[in-house]
Structures are given as structure tokens and as C-alpha cells.
CSV table of C-alpha atoms and ligand atoms in Angstrom, one decimal:
chain,number,residue,atom,x,y,z
A,1,UNK,CA,40.4,-179.2,27.6
A,2,UNK,CA,37.7,-178.4,30.1
A,3,UNK,CA,36.0,-175.1,29.3
A,4,UNK,CA,35.3,-172.6,32.0
A,5,UNK,CA,31.9,-170.9,32.2
A,6,UNK,CA,31.3,-167.8,34.4
A,7,UNK,CA,27.6,-167.8,35.5
A,8,UNK,CA,26.7,-164.4,36.7
A,9,UNK,CA,23.6,-164.7,38.9
A,10,UNK,CA,24.2,-168.4,39.2
A,11,UNK,CA,22.9,-168.7,42.7
A,12,UNK,CA,19.4,-167.5,41.8
A,13,UNK,CA,16.4,-169.5,40.9
A,14,UNK,CA,17.1,-170.0,37.2
A,15,UNK,CA,20.8,-169.5,37.5
A,16,UNK,CA,21.2,-172.4,39.9
A,17,UNK,CA,19.5,-174.8,37.5
A,18,UNK,CA,21.8,-173.4,34.7
A,19,UNK,CA,24.8,-174.0,37.0
A,20,UNK,CA,23.6,-177.6,37.5
A,21,UNK,CA,23.3,-178.3,33.7
A,22,UNK,CA,26.8,-176.9,32.9
A,23,UNK,CA,28.3,-179.0,35.7
A,24,UNK,CA,26.4,-182.1,34.5
A,25,UNK,CA,27.9,-181.5,31.0
A,26,UNK,CA,31.5,-181.4,32.4
A,27,UNK,CA,32.2,-177.7,32.3
A,28,UNK,CA,34.2,-175.9,35.0
A,29,UNK,CA,31.7,-173.5,36.5
A,30,UNK,CA,32.4,-170.3,38.4
A,31,UNK,CA,29.3,-168.7,39.9
A,32,UNK,CA,29.4,-164.9,40.4
A,33,UNK,CA,26.6,-163.6,42.5
A,34,UNK,CA,25.9,-160.8,45.0
A,35,UNK,CA,23.4,-163.0,46.8
A,36,UNK,CA,20.8,-160.3,46.8
A,37,UNK,CA,18.2,-162.8,45.8
A,38,UNK,CA,20.3,-165.9,45.2
A,39,UNK,CA,21.1,-168.4,47.9
A,40,UNK,CA,24.4,-169.9,49.0
A,41,UNK,CA,22.5,-173.3,49.4
A,42,UNK,CA,22.0,-173.2,45.6
A,43,UNK,CA,25.7,-173.6,45.0
A,44,UNK,CA,26.4,-177.1,43.9
A,45,UNK,CA,29.4,-179.3,44.6
A,46,UNK,CA,32.1,-178.6,42.0
A,47,UNK,CA,31.1,-175.0,41.4
A,48,UNK,CA,33.6,-172.3,42.4
A,49,UNK,CA,31.9,-169.2,44.0
A,50,UNK,CA,32.8,-165.5,43.8
A,51,UNK,CA,30.7,-163.2,45.9
A,52,UNK,CA,30.7,-160.2,43.6
A,53,UNK,CA,28.5,-157.5,42.2
A,54,UNK,CA,28.0,-156.5,38.5
A,55,UNK,CA,28.1,-152.9,39.5
A,56,UNK,CA,31.7,-153.4,40.8
A,57,UNK,CA,33.9,-153.2,37.7
A,58,UNK,CA,37.0,-154.2,39.5
A,59,UNK,CA,35.5,-157.4,40.9
A,60,UNK,CA,34.0,-158.2,37.5
A,61,UNK,CA,37.3,-157.7,35.7
A,62,UNK,CA,39.0,-159.9,38.2
A,63,UNK,CA,36.5,-162.7,37.6
A,64,UNK,CA,36.7,-162.3,33.9
A,65,UNK,CA,40.5,-162.6,34.0
A,66,UNK,CA,40.2,-166.3,35.2
A,67,UNK,CA,40.5,-167.9,31.8
A,68,UNK,CA,36.8,-167.8,31.1
A,69,UNK,CA,35.6,-169.3,27.8
A,70,UNK,CA,32.0,-168.2,28.0
A,71,UNK,CA,29.7,-166.0,30.2
A,72,UNK,CA,26.1,-166.7,31.1
A,73,UNK,CA,24.4,-163.5,32.4
A,74,UNK,CA,21.3,-164.0,34.6
A,75,UNK,CA,21.9,-161.3,37.2
A,76,UNK,CA,18.9,-158.9,37.0
A,77,UNK,CA,16.1,-157.5,39.0
A,78,UNK,CA,12.8,-158.8,37.7
A,79,UNK,CA,9.8,-157.5,39.5
A,80,UNK,CA,7.7,-155.8,36.8
A,81,UNK,CA,5.7,-153.6,39.2
A,82,UNK,CA,8.8,-152.4,41.0
A,83,UNK,CA,10.4,-151.6,37.7
A,84,UNK,CA,7.6,-149.1,37.0
A,85,UNK,CA,7.8,-147.4,40.5
A,86,UNK,CA,11.6,-147.4,40.8
A,87,UNK,CA,13.0,-147.5,37.3
A,88,UNK,CA,16.4,-146.1,38.5
A,89,UNK,CA,17.0,-149.4,40.3
A,90,UNK,CA,16.5,-151.3,37.0
A,91,UNK,CA,18.5,-148.8,35.0
A,92,UNK,CA,21.4,-149.3,37.2
A,93,UNK,CA,21.2,-153.0,38.0
A,94,UNK,CA,20.0,-154.3,34.7
A,95,UNK,CA,21.4,-151.9,32.1
A,96,UNK,CA,24.5,-150.4,33.7
A,97,UNK,CA,25.4,-153.8,35.2
A,98,UNK,CA,25.0,-155.5,31.8
A,99,UNK,CA,27.2,-152.9,30.1
A,100,UNK,CA,29.8,-153.5,32.7
A,101,UNK,CA,29.7,-157.2,31.9
A,102,UNK,CA,30.0,-156.6,28.1
A,103,UNK,CA,32.9,-154.2,28.7
A,104,UNK,CA,34.7,-156.6,31.0
A,105,UNK,CA,34.3,-159.3,28.4
A,106,UNK,CA,35.8,-157.2,25.7
A,107,UNK,CA,38.7,-156.2,28.0
A,108,UNK,CA,39.4,-159.9,28.7
A,109,UNK,CA,38.7,-161.1,25.1
A,110,UNK,CA,35.9,-163.3,26.1
A,111,UNK,CA,33.7,-163.8,23.0
A,112,UNK,CA,30.6,-165.7,24.0
A,113,UNK,CA,27.7,-164.6,26.2
A,114,UNK,CA,24.4,-166.3,26.8
A,115,UNK,CA,21.9,-163.8,28.1
A,116,UNK,CA,18.7,-164.3,30.0
A,117,UNK,CA,16.1,-162.2,28.2
A,118,UNK,CA,12.3,-162.3,28.5
A,119,UNK,CA,9.1,-162.5,26.5
A,120,UNK,CA,8.5,-159.1,28.2
A,121,UNK,CA,10.4,-157.5,25.3
A,122,UNK,CA,7.3,-158.2,23.1
A,123,UNK,CA,4.8,-156.3,25.2
A,124,UNK,CA,1.2,-156.9,24.4
A,125,UNK,CA,1.3,-159.7,21.8
A,126,UNK,CA,-0.2,-158.8,18.4
A,127,UNK,CA,-0.5,-162.5,17.6
A,128,UNK,CA,0.1,-165.8,19.4
A,129,UNK,CA,2.1,-167.9,19.5
A,130,UNK,CA,4.8,-165.2,19.5
A,131,UNK,CA,7.8,-165.8,17.3
A,132,UNK,CA,11.1,-163.9,17.2
A,133,UNK,CA,9.9,-161.7,14.3
A,134,UNK,CA,7.1,-160.3,16.5
A,135,UNK,CA,7.6,-156.5,17.0
A,136,UNK,CA,9.5,-155.5,20.1
A,137,UNK,CA,7.4,-153.1,22.2
A,138,UNK,CA,7.8,-153.5,25.9
A,139,UNK,CA,5.1,-152.1,28.1
A,140,UNK,CA,7.0,-152.0,31.3
A,141,UNK,CA,10.5,-150.7,32.3
A,142,UNK,CA,11.7,-154.2,33.2
A,143,UNK,CA,11.0,-155.4,29.6
A,144,UNK,CA,12.6,-152.2,28.3
A,145,UNK,CA,15.9,-153.1,30.2
A,146,UNK,CA,16.0,-156.5,28.5
A,147,UNK,CA,15.4,-154.8,25.2
A,148,UNK,CA,18.2,-152.3,25.8
A,149,UNK,CA,20.7,-155.0,26.7
A,150,UNK,CA,19.7,-157.0,23.6
A,151,UNK,CA,20.4,-153.9,21.5
A,152,UNK,CA,23.8,-153.4,23.2
A,153,UNK,CA,24.7,-157.0,22.5
A,154,UNK,CA,23.6,-156.5,18.9
A,155,UNK,CA,26.0,-153.6,18.5
A,156,UNK,CA,28.9,-155.3,20.2
A,157,UNK,CA,28.3,-158.3,17.9
A,158,UNK,CA,28.0,-156.2,14.8
A,159,UNK,CA,31.3,-154.5,15.8
A,160,UNK,CA,33.0,-157.8,16.0
A,161,UNK,CA,33.6,-157.7,19.8
A,162,UNK,CA,31.6,-160.8,20.8
A,163,UNK,CA,28.7,-163.1,20.0
A,164,UNK,CA,25.6,-163.5,22.0
A,165,UNK,CA,22.7,-165.8,22.5
A,166,UNK,CA,19.7,-164.0,23.8
A,167,UNK,CA,17.2,-166.4,25.3
A,168,UNK,CA,13.7,-165.0,25.7
A,169,UNK,CA,12.1,-166.9,28.5
A,170,UNK,CA,8.4,-167.3,28.8
A,171,UNK,CA,7.0,-168.3,32.3
A,172,UNK,CA,9.8,-170.2,34.1
A,173,UNK,CA,8.4,-172.7,36.7
A,174,UNK,CA,9.4,-176.0,38.4
A,175,UNK,CA,12.5,-177.2,40.3
A,176,UNK,CA,15.1,-179.9,39.5
A,177,UNK,CA,13.5,-183.3,39.9
A,178,UNK,CA,16.3,-184.6,42.1
A,179,UNK,CA,15.7,-181.8,44.6
A,180,UNK,CA,19.3,-180.6,44.4
A,181,UNK,CA,18.1,-177.0,44.3
A,182,UNK,CA,16.2,-175.9,47.3
A,183,UNK,CA,16.6,-172.1,47.7
A,184,UNK,CA,13.3,-170.4,47.3
A,185,UNK,CA,12.5,-166.9,46.3
A,186,UNK,CA,11.5,-164.6,49.1
A,187,UNK,CA,8.3,-162.5,48.7
A,188,UNK,CA,7.4,-164.1,45.3
A,189,UNK,CA,5.4,-162.1,42.8
A,190,UNK,CA,4.8,-164.9,40.3
A,191,UNK,CA,1.8,-167.2,40.3
A,192,UNK,CA,3.5,-170.6,40.8
A,193,UNK,CA,5.5,-169.8,44.0
A,194,UNK,CA,2.4,-167.9,45.3
A,195,UNK,CA,0.3,-171.0,44.7
A,196,UNK,CA,2.8,-173.1,46.5
A,197,UNK,CA,2.8,-170.8,49.5
A,198,UNK,CA,-1.0,-171.3,49.6
A,199,UNK,CA,-0.6,-175.0,49.3
A,200,UNK,CA,1.8,-175.2,52.3
A,201,UNK,CA,-0.2,-172.8,54.4
A,202,UNK,CA,2.3,-169.9,54.3
A,203,UNK,CA,-0.5,-167.7,52.8
A,204,UNK,CA,-4.2,-168.1,53.3
A,205,UNK,CA,-5.4,-167.4,49.8
A,206,UNK,CA,-4.6,-166.8,46.2
A,207,UNK,CA,-6.0,-163.8,44.3
A,208,UNK,CA,-6.7,-164.7,40.7
A,209,UNK,CA,-6.3,-161.4,38.7
A,210,UNK,CA,-9.3,-161.2,36.4
A,211,UNK,CA,-11.9,-163.6,35.2
A,212,UNK,CA,-13.2,-161.6,32.3
A,213,UNK,CA,-10.4,-162.1,29.7
A,214,UNK,CA,-11.2,-163.3,26.2
A,215,UNK,CA,-10.1,-166.9,27.0
A,216,UNK,CA,-12.2,-170.1,27.4
A,217,UNK,CA,-12.4,-169.8,31.2
A,218,UNK,CA,-11.9,-166.0,31.4
A,219,UNK,CA,-8.4,-166.2,33.1
A,220,UNK,CA,-5.1,-165.4,31.5
A,221,UNK,CA,-3.2,-168.0,29.5
A,222,UNK,CA,0.6,-168.4,29.8
A,223,UNK,CA,3.3,-170.7,28.5
A,224,UNK,CA,4.8,-172.4,31.6
A,225,UNK,CA,8.3,-173.8,30.8
A,226,UNK,CA,10.2,-176.1,33.2
A,227,UNK,CA,13.4,-174.5,34.6
A,228,UNK,CA,15.4,-177.6,33.8
A,229,UNK,CA,14.4,-177.3,30.1
A,230,UNK,CA,15.4,-173.7,30.2
A,231,UNK,CA,18.7,-174.7,31.7
A,232,UNK,CA,19.4,-177.2,28.9
A,233,UNK,CA,18.9,-174.4,26.3
A,234,UNK,CA,21.7,-172.5,28.0
A,235,UNK,CA,24.3,-175.2,27.4
A,236,UNK,CA,23.1,-175.8,23.9
A,237,UNK,CA,23.3,-172.0,23.2
A,238,UNK,CA,26.8,-171.8,24.6
A,239,UNK,CA,27.8,-174.8,22.4
A,240,UNK,CA,26.3,-173.0,19.4
A,241,UNK,CA,28.3,-169.9,20.1
A,242,UNK,CA,31.5,-171.9,20.5
A,243,UNK,CA,30.9,-173.9,17.3
A,244,UNK,CA,29.3,-171.3,15.0
A,245,UNK,CA,30.8,-167.9,16.2
A,246,UNK,CA,27.4,-166.4,15.3
A,247,UNK,CA,24.8,-164.6,17.5
A,248,UNK,CA,21.2,-165.7,17.9
A,249,UNK,CA,18.0,-164.7,19.6
A,250,UNK,CA,15.4,-167.3,20.5
A,251,UNK,CA,12.2,-167.9,22.4
A,252,UNK,CA,12.0,-170.5,25.1
A,253,UNK,CA,8.6,-171.9,25.8
A,254,UNK,CA,6.5,-175.0,25.3
A,255,UNK,CA,4.0,-173.5,22.9
A,256,UNK,CA,1.3,-174.8,25.1
A,257,UNK,CA,-1.1,-172.4,27.0
A,258,UNK,CA,-2.4,-173.0,30.5
A,259,UNK,CA,-4.9,-170.7,32.1
A,260,UNK,CA,-4.6,-169.5,35.7
A,261,UNK,CA,-7.7,-171.6,36.6
A,262,UNK,CA,-6.2,-174.6,34.9
A,263,UNK,CA,-3.0,-174.2,36.8
A,264,UNK,CA,-4.9,-174.0,40.1
A,265,UNK,CA,-6.9,-177.2,39.3
A,266,UNK,CA,-3.7,-179.0,38.2
A,267,UNK,CA,-2.1,-178.0,41.5
A,268,UNK,CA,-5.1,-179.3,43.4
A,269,UNK,CA,-4.7,-182.7,41.7
A,270,UNK,CA,-1.0,-182.8,42.4
A,271,UNK,CA,-1.3,-181.9,46.1
A,272,UNK,CA,-4.5,-183.8,46.6
A,273,UNK,CA,-6.4,-181.0,48.4
A,274,UNK,CA,-8.4,-177.9,47.5
A,275,UNK,CA,-6.7,-174.5,47.3
A,276,UNK,CA,-8.3,-171.3,48.7
A,277,UNK,CA,-8.6,-168.7,45.9
A,278,UNK,CA,-10.8,-165.9,44.8
A,279,UNK,CA,-11.2,-164.0,41.6
A,280,UNK,CA,-10.3,-160.4,41.9
A,281,UNK,CA,-9.6,-157.4,39.5
A,282,UNK,CA,-7.3,-157.6,36.6
A,283,UNK,CA,-3.7,-156.7,37.2
A,284,UNK,CA,-2.7,-153.8,34.9
A,285,UNK,CA,-0.5,-154.8,31.9
A,286,UNK,CA,-1.4,-158.5,31.8
A,287,UNK,CA,-2.0,-159.8,28.2
A,288,UNK,CA,-4.9,-162.3,28.0
A,289,UNK,CA,-2.7,-164.9,26.2
A,290,UNK,CA,1.0,-165.2,25.9
A,291,UNK,CA,2.5,-168.3,24.3
A,292,UNK,CA,5.8,-168.9,22.5
A,293,UNK,CA,6.6,-170.2,19.1
A,294,UNK,CA,9.9,-171.9,19.9
A,295,UNK,CA,10.5,-173.5,16.5
A,296,UNK,CA,13.7,-171.5,16.1
A,297,UNK,CA,15.3,-173.0,19.3
A,298,UNK,CA,14.4,-176.4,17.9
A,299,UNK,CA,15.8,-175.7,14.5
A,300,UNK,CA,19.0,-174.0,15.5
A,301,UNK,CA,19.8,-175.8,18.8
A,302,UNK,CA,17.9,-179.1,18.5
A,303,UNK,CA,16.2,-178.0,21.8
A,304,UNK,CA,12.8,-179.2,22.8
A,305,UNK,CA,11.2,-179.2,26.2
A,306,UNK,CA,11.1,-182.5,28.1
A,307,UNK,CA,8.3,-181.4,30.4
A,308,UNK,CA,5.1,-180.8,28.5
A,309,UNK,CA,2.4,-181.6,31.1
A,310,UNK,CA,1.7,-178.9,33.7
A,311,UNK,CA,1.0,-181.6,36.4
A,312,UNK,CA,4.5,-183.0,35.9
A,313,UNK,CA,6.0,-179.5,36.2
A,314,UNK,CA,4.0,-178.7,39.4
A,315,UNK,CA,5.0,-182.1,40.9
A,316,UNK,CA,8.6,-181.0,40.8
A,317,UNK,CA,7.7,-178.0,42.9
A,318,UNK,CA,5.6,-179.9,45.3
A,319,UNK,CA,8.3,-182.5,45.8
A,320,UNK,CA,10.3,-179.9,47.7
A,321,UNK,CA,7.5,-179.6,50.2
A,322,UNK,CA,6.9,-183.3,50.9
B,401,UFG,N1,-1.5,-164.1,38.6
B,401,UFG,C1,-2.6,-164.2,39.5
B,401,UFG,N2,-2.4,-164.1,40.8
B,401,UFG,C2,-1.2,-163.9,41.3
B,401,UFG,C3,0.0,-163.8,40.5
B,401,UFG,C4,-0.3,-163.9,39.1
B,401,UFG,O1,-3.7,-164.4,39.0
B,401,UFG,O2,-1.1,-163.7,42.6
B,401,UFG,C5,-1.7,-164.3,37.2
B,401,UFG,C6,-1.2,-163.1,36.4
B,401,UFG,O3,-2.3,-162.2,36.3
B,401,UFG,C7,-0.9,-163.8,35.0
B,401,UFG,C8,-0.4,-165.2,35.5
B,401,UFG,O4,-0.9,-165.4,36.8
B,401,UFG,O5,-2.1,-163.9,34.3
B,401,UFG,C9,1.1,-165.4,35.5
B,401,UFG,O6,1.6,-164.3,36.2
B,401,UFG,P1,3.1,-164.2,36.7
B,401,UFG,O7,3.3,-163.0,37.5
B,401,UFG,O8,3.5,-165.5,37.3
B,401,UFG,O9,3.9,-164.1,35.3
B,401,UFG,P2,3.7,-163.1,34.1
B,401,UFG,O10,3.2,-163.8,32.9
B,401,UFG,O11,3.0,-161.9,34.5
B,401,UFG,O12,5.2,-162.7,34.0
B,401,UFG,C10,6.2,-163.5,33.5
B,401,UFG,C11,7.6,-163.2,34.1
B,401,UFG,C12,8.0,-161.8,33.8
B,401,UFG,C13,7.9,-161.5,32.3
B,401,UFG,C14,6.6,-161.9,31.8
B,401,UFG,C15,6.5,-161.8,30.3
B,401,UFG,O13,7.5,-163.3,35.5
B,401,UFG,O14,9.3,-161.6,34.3
B,401,UFG,O15,6.3,-163.3,32.1
B,401,UFG,O16,7.4,-162.7,29.8
B,401,UFG,F1,8.1,-160.2,32.1
């Protein structure tokens, strides 16, 4: 029988790619989204849509009552800087909203949740690549909210109410190669969409935050993982929950580091023209190097990223512009 997956935040950047993957694997998909940052144009043929908010318990309960087999939860605010100046927004949306989801699941006896967590739970890495045994010590409120939700899920799991898969994303980039997802984030804060805005003339320059880090070219190194590879991990994780009835927490990254300068040069090669950028001051809270050890995802889920070259990843973003 076809299984039904409720994808909360399924119209957003990562959520829409997750929606695509579940549909491709033959699931019945219901997207639940308040469209605060997601886009209606990201809803794919075959997906059912509920315009709902995770702060509205009644709406949430109503959606959970629709014979749902598993929940994917990606609905969250994610601007690190904003989380430090307005923590109350993050407490409510991320923490209260997630507790509402867990409670609605328990009420409707739904036992499987795949949760979008973040490498931000680790804070400043004590070693790289970071594995899942690395101490949890978030250095911003956004990272704390992810940590708090993981802890809640741990308790619900320990108390026999549900099983969870917490997926700690590293730097999500790229778009589906077939251009089926076209909704872009407004006012992006992350490097890749900012670089694309410069590539298309929407902004006139890119500020590179710091050139004096202890890395080969002095700029920060990150682990950029293609969003379609992230999406595949969600279906594998859901299948794991259905088959094993056991919770898991895994990193999702390529294990390969790319510096900001390398990313800019790779983009210039892809778009075939120079970018306008300048080196400015460091951004507070940026670790010099952040890379994942994703061996556990490979061992438990059989997952490994298909995109390993940064140019190929950037090409999928540029394809939307040409
Ligand atoms: N950067 C610039 N200029 C910009 C924007 C970013 O030089 O205009 C640099 C940053 O300093 C950093 C790198 O590009 O060195 C990547 O920055 P992003 O903001 O794209 O990503 P982060 O690594 O800071 O953050 C990402 C996610 C967060 C998550 C964090 C840790 O966006 O949600 O990884 O996992 F918390």
C-alpha cells in the first residue's frame, strides 16, 4: 500500500527537493507549509498541499489525522544572526513549533519523524572532519534550537512514543538538475545564493568575510553538499525508521572542504566571467574549517553523495539562470 508522508516545510528550498524525492520513490506526499519562506511554485505535480502553520495546533492535528505514515520536519527559521538578535522568534517557531509537531504525532500515533538538524549543533569544531560523537556545544541560538529539538526527540524516543532520524546538514547548496524547483530564497544570507545574485547582476559585489584564517588561502573552508543528495538521505532515513523502528542521528556532508575563494573561482569557471568580490572583516562566529565525517550515513543508510565536484554543484544553480 502507498505510504503517506507529511512534509512540514515542504515548499522551502530543501523541503521542495525532499518532496521531489519522496514523490519520485512513489510515496503519497502531503506538503504542510505556511509559505513564510517557501513558494507555491515549489509544489510539484502529485503533491497535496495544506497551507498551515506549526504554531496552529488545530491545523496540525487535522493534517496529522490524514493517515500519515511518517513526518519530515523542515519548517524552521534559519538565519543565525537573526537568532541572536531575536531569540524569541526562534524559541517560538523552532522549539514550540517542533514540540507541537511531536505532540500531534503522539496524539495521532504516528511513529516516524525525519528531522532537519544542522552542523550548527556542534559549535566551534574541536576537530575535523566532525563525526556524530563530537561534543554538542552550539554557539548561536539557532544551533541551540536544533539541539533542544534533538533532545526532545531523544526523550520521546526513550519513552517509546516515536522514533526519529535527525539529519545534521552541513552546507546545503545546488538545485535539482532538471530545473523542476525554481523558487529562490529572498534576501539570502548564505554564500552560494549571494554569489549567484552577483553572477546575475542582482548585487554588485560579494564581501568575503576574512582572509586571515588558518587555512591554505586564508578563507573559511566548508563542506558543500548538493540538496538533491540531502533529499535522498531523507527517503533512506524514513525507510530506516519504517524497517528498523530505531532512532538515529547522522551527519550529511561530502567530507570534502572548499574555501570561499575556491568557491568563487569555481563559480567564475562555471559562469565564464569574473565576479566582483572584496575581502572584508571576519564575520563573528565563523569557524575556519567545518567538514563532515558522514561515514555513519553510509554505514547505516547506504547513503553517499552523488555530487562530489563543486563545479557540478554550482552548475545546477547556474542552470536556473541560463
Ligand atoms: N561568506 C562570505 N560572504 C558572504 C556570506 C558568507 O564570505 O556574503 C562565508 C562565510 O563567512 C563562511 C562561508 O562563506 O565562511 C559559508 O557561509 P554561509 O553563511 O553560506 O554558511 P555557514 O557555514 O555560515 O552556515 C551554514 C548554514 C547554517 C548552519 C551552519 C553550520 O547556513 O544554517 O552552516 O552548520 F548553522
